[in-house]
PDB file of C-alpha atoms in Angstrom:
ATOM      1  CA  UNK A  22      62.954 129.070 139.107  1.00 69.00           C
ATOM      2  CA  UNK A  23      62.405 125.704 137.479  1.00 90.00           C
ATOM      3  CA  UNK A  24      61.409 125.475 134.183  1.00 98.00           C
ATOM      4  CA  UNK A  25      57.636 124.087 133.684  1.00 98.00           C
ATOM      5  CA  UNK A  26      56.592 121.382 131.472  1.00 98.00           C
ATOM      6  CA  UNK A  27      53.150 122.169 130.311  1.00 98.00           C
ATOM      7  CA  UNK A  28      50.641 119.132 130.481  1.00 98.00           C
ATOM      8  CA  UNK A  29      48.560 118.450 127.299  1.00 97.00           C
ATOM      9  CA  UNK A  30      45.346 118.810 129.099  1.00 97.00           C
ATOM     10  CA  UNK A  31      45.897 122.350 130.359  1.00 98.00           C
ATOM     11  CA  UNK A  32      46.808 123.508 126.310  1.00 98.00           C
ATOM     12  CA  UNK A  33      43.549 121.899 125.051  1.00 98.00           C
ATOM     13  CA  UNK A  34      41.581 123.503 127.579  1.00 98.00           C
ATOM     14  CA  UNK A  35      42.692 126.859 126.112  1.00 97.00           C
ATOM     15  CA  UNK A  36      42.878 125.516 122.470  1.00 97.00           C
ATOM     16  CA  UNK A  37      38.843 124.692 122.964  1.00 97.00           C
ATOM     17  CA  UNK A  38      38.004 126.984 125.123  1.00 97.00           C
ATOM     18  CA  UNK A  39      36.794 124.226 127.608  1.00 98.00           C
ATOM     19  CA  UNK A  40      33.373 125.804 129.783  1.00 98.00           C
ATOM     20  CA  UNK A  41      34.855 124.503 132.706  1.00 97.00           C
ATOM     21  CA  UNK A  42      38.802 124.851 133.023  1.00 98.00           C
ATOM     22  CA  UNK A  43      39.859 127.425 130.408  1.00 98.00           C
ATOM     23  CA  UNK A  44      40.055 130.588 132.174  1.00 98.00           C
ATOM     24  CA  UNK A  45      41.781 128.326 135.305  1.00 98.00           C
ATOM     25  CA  UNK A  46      44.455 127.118 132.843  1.00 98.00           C
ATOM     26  CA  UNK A  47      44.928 130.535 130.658  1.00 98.00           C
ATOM     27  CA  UNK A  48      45.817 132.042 133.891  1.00 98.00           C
ATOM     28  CA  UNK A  49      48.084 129.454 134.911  1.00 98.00           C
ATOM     29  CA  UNK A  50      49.585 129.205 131.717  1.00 98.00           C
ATOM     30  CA  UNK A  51      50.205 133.240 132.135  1.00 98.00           C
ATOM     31  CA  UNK A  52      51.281 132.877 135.798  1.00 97.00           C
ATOM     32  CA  UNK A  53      53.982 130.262 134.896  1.00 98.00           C
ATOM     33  CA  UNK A  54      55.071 132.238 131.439  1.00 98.00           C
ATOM     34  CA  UNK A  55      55.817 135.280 133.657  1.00 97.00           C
ATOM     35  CA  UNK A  56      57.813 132.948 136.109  1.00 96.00           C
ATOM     36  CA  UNK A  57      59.976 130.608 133.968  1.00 97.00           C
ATOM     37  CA  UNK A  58      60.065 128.847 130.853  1.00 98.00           C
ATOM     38  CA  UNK A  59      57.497 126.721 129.576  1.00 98.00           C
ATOM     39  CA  UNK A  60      58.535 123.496 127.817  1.00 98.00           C
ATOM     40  CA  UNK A  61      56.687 120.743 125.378  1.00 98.00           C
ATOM     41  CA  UNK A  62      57.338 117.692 124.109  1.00 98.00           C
ATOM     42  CA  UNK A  63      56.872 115.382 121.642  1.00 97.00           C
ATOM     43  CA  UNK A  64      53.549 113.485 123.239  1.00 97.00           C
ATOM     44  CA  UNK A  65      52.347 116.868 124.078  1.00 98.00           C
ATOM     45  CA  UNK A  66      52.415 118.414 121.167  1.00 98.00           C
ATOM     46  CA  UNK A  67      50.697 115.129 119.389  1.00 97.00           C
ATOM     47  CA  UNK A  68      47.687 114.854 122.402  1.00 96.00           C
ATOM     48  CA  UNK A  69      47.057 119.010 121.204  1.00 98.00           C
ATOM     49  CA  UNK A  70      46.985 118.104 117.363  1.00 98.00           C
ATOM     50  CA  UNK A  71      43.997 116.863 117.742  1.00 96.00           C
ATOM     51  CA  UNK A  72      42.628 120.050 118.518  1.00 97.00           C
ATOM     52  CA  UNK A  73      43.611 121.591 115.036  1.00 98.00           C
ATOM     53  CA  UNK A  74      43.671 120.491 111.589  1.00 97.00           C
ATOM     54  CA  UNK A  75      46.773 122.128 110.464  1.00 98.00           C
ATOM     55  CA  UNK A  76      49.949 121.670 111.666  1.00 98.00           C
ATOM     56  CA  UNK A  77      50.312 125.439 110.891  1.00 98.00           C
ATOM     57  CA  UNK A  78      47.924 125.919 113.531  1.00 98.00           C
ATOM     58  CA  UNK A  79      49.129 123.912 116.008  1.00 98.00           C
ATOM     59  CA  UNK A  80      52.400 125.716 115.430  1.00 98.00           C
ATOM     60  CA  UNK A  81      50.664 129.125 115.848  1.00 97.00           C
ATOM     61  CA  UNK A  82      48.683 128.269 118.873  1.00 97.00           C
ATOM     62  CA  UNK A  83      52.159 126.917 120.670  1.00 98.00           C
ATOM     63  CA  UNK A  84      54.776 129.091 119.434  1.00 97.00           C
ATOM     64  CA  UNK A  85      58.591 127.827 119.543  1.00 96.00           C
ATOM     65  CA  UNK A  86      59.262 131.216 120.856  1.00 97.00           C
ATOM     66  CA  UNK A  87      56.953 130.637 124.126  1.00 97.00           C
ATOM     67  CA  UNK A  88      57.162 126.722 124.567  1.00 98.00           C
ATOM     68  CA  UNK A  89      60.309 125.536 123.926  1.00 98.00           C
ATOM     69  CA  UNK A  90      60.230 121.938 122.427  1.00 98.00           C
ATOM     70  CA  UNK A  91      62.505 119.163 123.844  1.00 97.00           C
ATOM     71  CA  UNK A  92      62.890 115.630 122.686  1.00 97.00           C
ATOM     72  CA  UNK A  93      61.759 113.103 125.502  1.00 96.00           C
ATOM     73  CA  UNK A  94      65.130 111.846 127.498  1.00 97.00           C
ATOM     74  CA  UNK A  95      65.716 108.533 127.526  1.00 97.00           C
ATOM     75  CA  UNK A  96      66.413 108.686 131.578  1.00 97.00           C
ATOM     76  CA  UNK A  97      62.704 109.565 131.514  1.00 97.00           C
ATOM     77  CA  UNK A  98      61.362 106.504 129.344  1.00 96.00           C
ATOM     78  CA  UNK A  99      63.950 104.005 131.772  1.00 97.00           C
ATOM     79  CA  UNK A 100      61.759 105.870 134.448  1.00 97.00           C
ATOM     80  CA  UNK A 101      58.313 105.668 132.590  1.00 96.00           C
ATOM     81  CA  UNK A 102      58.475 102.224 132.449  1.00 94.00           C
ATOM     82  CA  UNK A 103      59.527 101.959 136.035  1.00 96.00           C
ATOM     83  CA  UNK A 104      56.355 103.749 136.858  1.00 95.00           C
ATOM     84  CA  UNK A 105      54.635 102.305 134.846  1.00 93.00           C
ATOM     85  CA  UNK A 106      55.366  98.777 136.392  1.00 93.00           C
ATOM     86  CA  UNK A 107      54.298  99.908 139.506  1.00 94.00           C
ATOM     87  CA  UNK A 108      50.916 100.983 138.084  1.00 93.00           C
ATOM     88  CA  UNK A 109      50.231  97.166 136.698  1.00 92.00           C
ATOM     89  CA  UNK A 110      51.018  96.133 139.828  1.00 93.00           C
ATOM     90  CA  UNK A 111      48.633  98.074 141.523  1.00 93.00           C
ATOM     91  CA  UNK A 112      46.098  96.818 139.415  1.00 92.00           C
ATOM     92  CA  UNK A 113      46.329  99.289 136.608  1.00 87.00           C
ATOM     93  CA  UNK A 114      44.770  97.935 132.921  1.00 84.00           C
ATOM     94  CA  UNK A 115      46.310  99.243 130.755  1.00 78.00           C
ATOM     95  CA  UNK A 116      48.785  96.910 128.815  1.00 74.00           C
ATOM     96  CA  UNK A 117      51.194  99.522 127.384  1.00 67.00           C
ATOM     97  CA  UNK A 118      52.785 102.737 129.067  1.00 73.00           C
ATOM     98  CA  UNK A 119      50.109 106.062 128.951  1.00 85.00           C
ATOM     99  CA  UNK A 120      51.731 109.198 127.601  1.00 92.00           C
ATOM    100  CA  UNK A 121      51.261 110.476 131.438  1.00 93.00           C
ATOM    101  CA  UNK A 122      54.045 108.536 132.559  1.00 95.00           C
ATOM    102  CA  UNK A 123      56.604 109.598 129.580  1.00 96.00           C
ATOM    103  CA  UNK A 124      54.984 113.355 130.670  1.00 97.00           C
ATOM    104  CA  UNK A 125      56.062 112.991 134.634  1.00 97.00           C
ATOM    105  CA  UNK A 126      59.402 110.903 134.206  1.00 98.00           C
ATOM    106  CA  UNK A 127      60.328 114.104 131.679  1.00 98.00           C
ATOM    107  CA  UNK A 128      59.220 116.228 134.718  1.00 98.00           C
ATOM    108  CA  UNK A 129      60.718 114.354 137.220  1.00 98.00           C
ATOM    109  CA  UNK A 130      64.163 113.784 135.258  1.00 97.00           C
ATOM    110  CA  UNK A 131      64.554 117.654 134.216  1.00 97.00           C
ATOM    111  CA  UNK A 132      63.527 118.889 137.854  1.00 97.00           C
ATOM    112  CA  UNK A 133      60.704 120.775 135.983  1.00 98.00           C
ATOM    113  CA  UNK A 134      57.357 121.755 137.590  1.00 98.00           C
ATOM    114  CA  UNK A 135      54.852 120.315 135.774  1.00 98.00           C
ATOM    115  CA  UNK A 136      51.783 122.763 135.295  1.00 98.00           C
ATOM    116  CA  UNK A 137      48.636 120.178 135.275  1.00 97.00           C
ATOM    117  CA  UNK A 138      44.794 119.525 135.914  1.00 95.00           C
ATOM    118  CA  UNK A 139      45.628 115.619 136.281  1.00 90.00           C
ATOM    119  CA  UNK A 140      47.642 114.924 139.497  1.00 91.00           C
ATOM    120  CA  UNK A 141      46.574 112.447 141.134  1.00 89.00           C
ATOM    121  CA  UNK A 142      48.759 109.772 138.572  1.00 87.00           C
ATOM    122  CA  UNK A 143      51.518 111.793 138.859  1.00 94.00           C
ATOM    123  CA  UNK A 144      51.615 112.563 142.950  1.00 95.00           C
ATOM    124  CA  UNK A 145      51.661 108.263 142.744  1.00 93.00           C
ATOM    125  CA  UNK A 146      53.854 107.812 140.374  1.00 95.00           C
ATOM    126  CA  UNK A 147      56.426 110.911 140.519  1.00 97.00           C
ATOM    127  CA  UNK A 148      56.064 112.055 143.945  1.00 97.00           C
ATOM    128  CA  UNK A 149      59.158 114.485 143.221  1.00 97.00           C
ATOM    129  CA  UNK A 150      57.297 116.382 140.666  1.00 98.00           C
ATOM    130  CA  UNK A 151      56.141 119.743 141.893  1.00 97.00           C
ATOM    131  CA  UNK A 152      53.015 120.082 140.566  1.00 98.00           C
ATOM    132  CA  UNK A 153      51.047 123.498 139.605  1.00 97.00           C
ATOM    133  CA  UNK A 154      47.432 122.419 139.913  1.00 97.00           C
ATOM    134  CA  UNK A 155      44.139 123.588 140.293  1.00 95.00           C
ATOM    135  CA  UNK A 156      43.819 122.378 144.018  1.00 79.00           C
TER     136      UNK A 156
END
């Protein structure tokens, strides 16, 4: 089975032990450990710093031994921006590209599954991404 890349939001809600989605994304997190390997990167790891206020934590809390850690291709930022072209011209405000679309062009470029609370932005903008959500 595909790997999965692991979205930020789904980590902080275990790293803060969010009231409403933590015990949706532990289990998914557990669910998709038992099935394949689980993959970070770069933009993900810095959206969960701010969780922690050691690195050493950080480290601890996403261990290289269960997320493996893999540099951003640069297929995927030709494709962010792509995507993210789209989203100006569908009105989007945002004057630079969101980490979301580096996140789903890595997805969509490494045929990973990408385990996530957030999908409506990236069912628009990567509609090849299989997505593991809560709905």
């Amino acid at each position: 089975m595909n790997a999965v890349l692991v979205d930020s939001n789904v980590l902080l809600d275990v790293a803060t032990n969010d009231p409403i989605w933590s015990l949706w994304s532990a289990e998914a997190l557990e669910h998709a450990a038992n099935q394949a390997p689980l993959i970070i990167n770069p933009l993900i790891y810095a959206e969960v710093s701010v969780a922690f206020r050691r690195i050493e934590e950080l480290d601890t809390a996403l261990p290289a031994e269960l997320y493996r850690r893999e540099p951003l291709p640069w297929e995927a930022a030709f494709l962010a921006g792509k995507a993210f072209l789209q989203y100006r011209k569908r009105g989007g405000a945002r004057s630079l590209p969101l980490p979301d679309f580096y996140i789903g062009a890595h997805a969509a470029i490494r045929e990973y599954r990408l385990l996530t609370r957030d999908a409506s932005r990236y069912r628009s903008y990567f509609p090849t991404v299989e997505l593991v959500t809560p709905t």
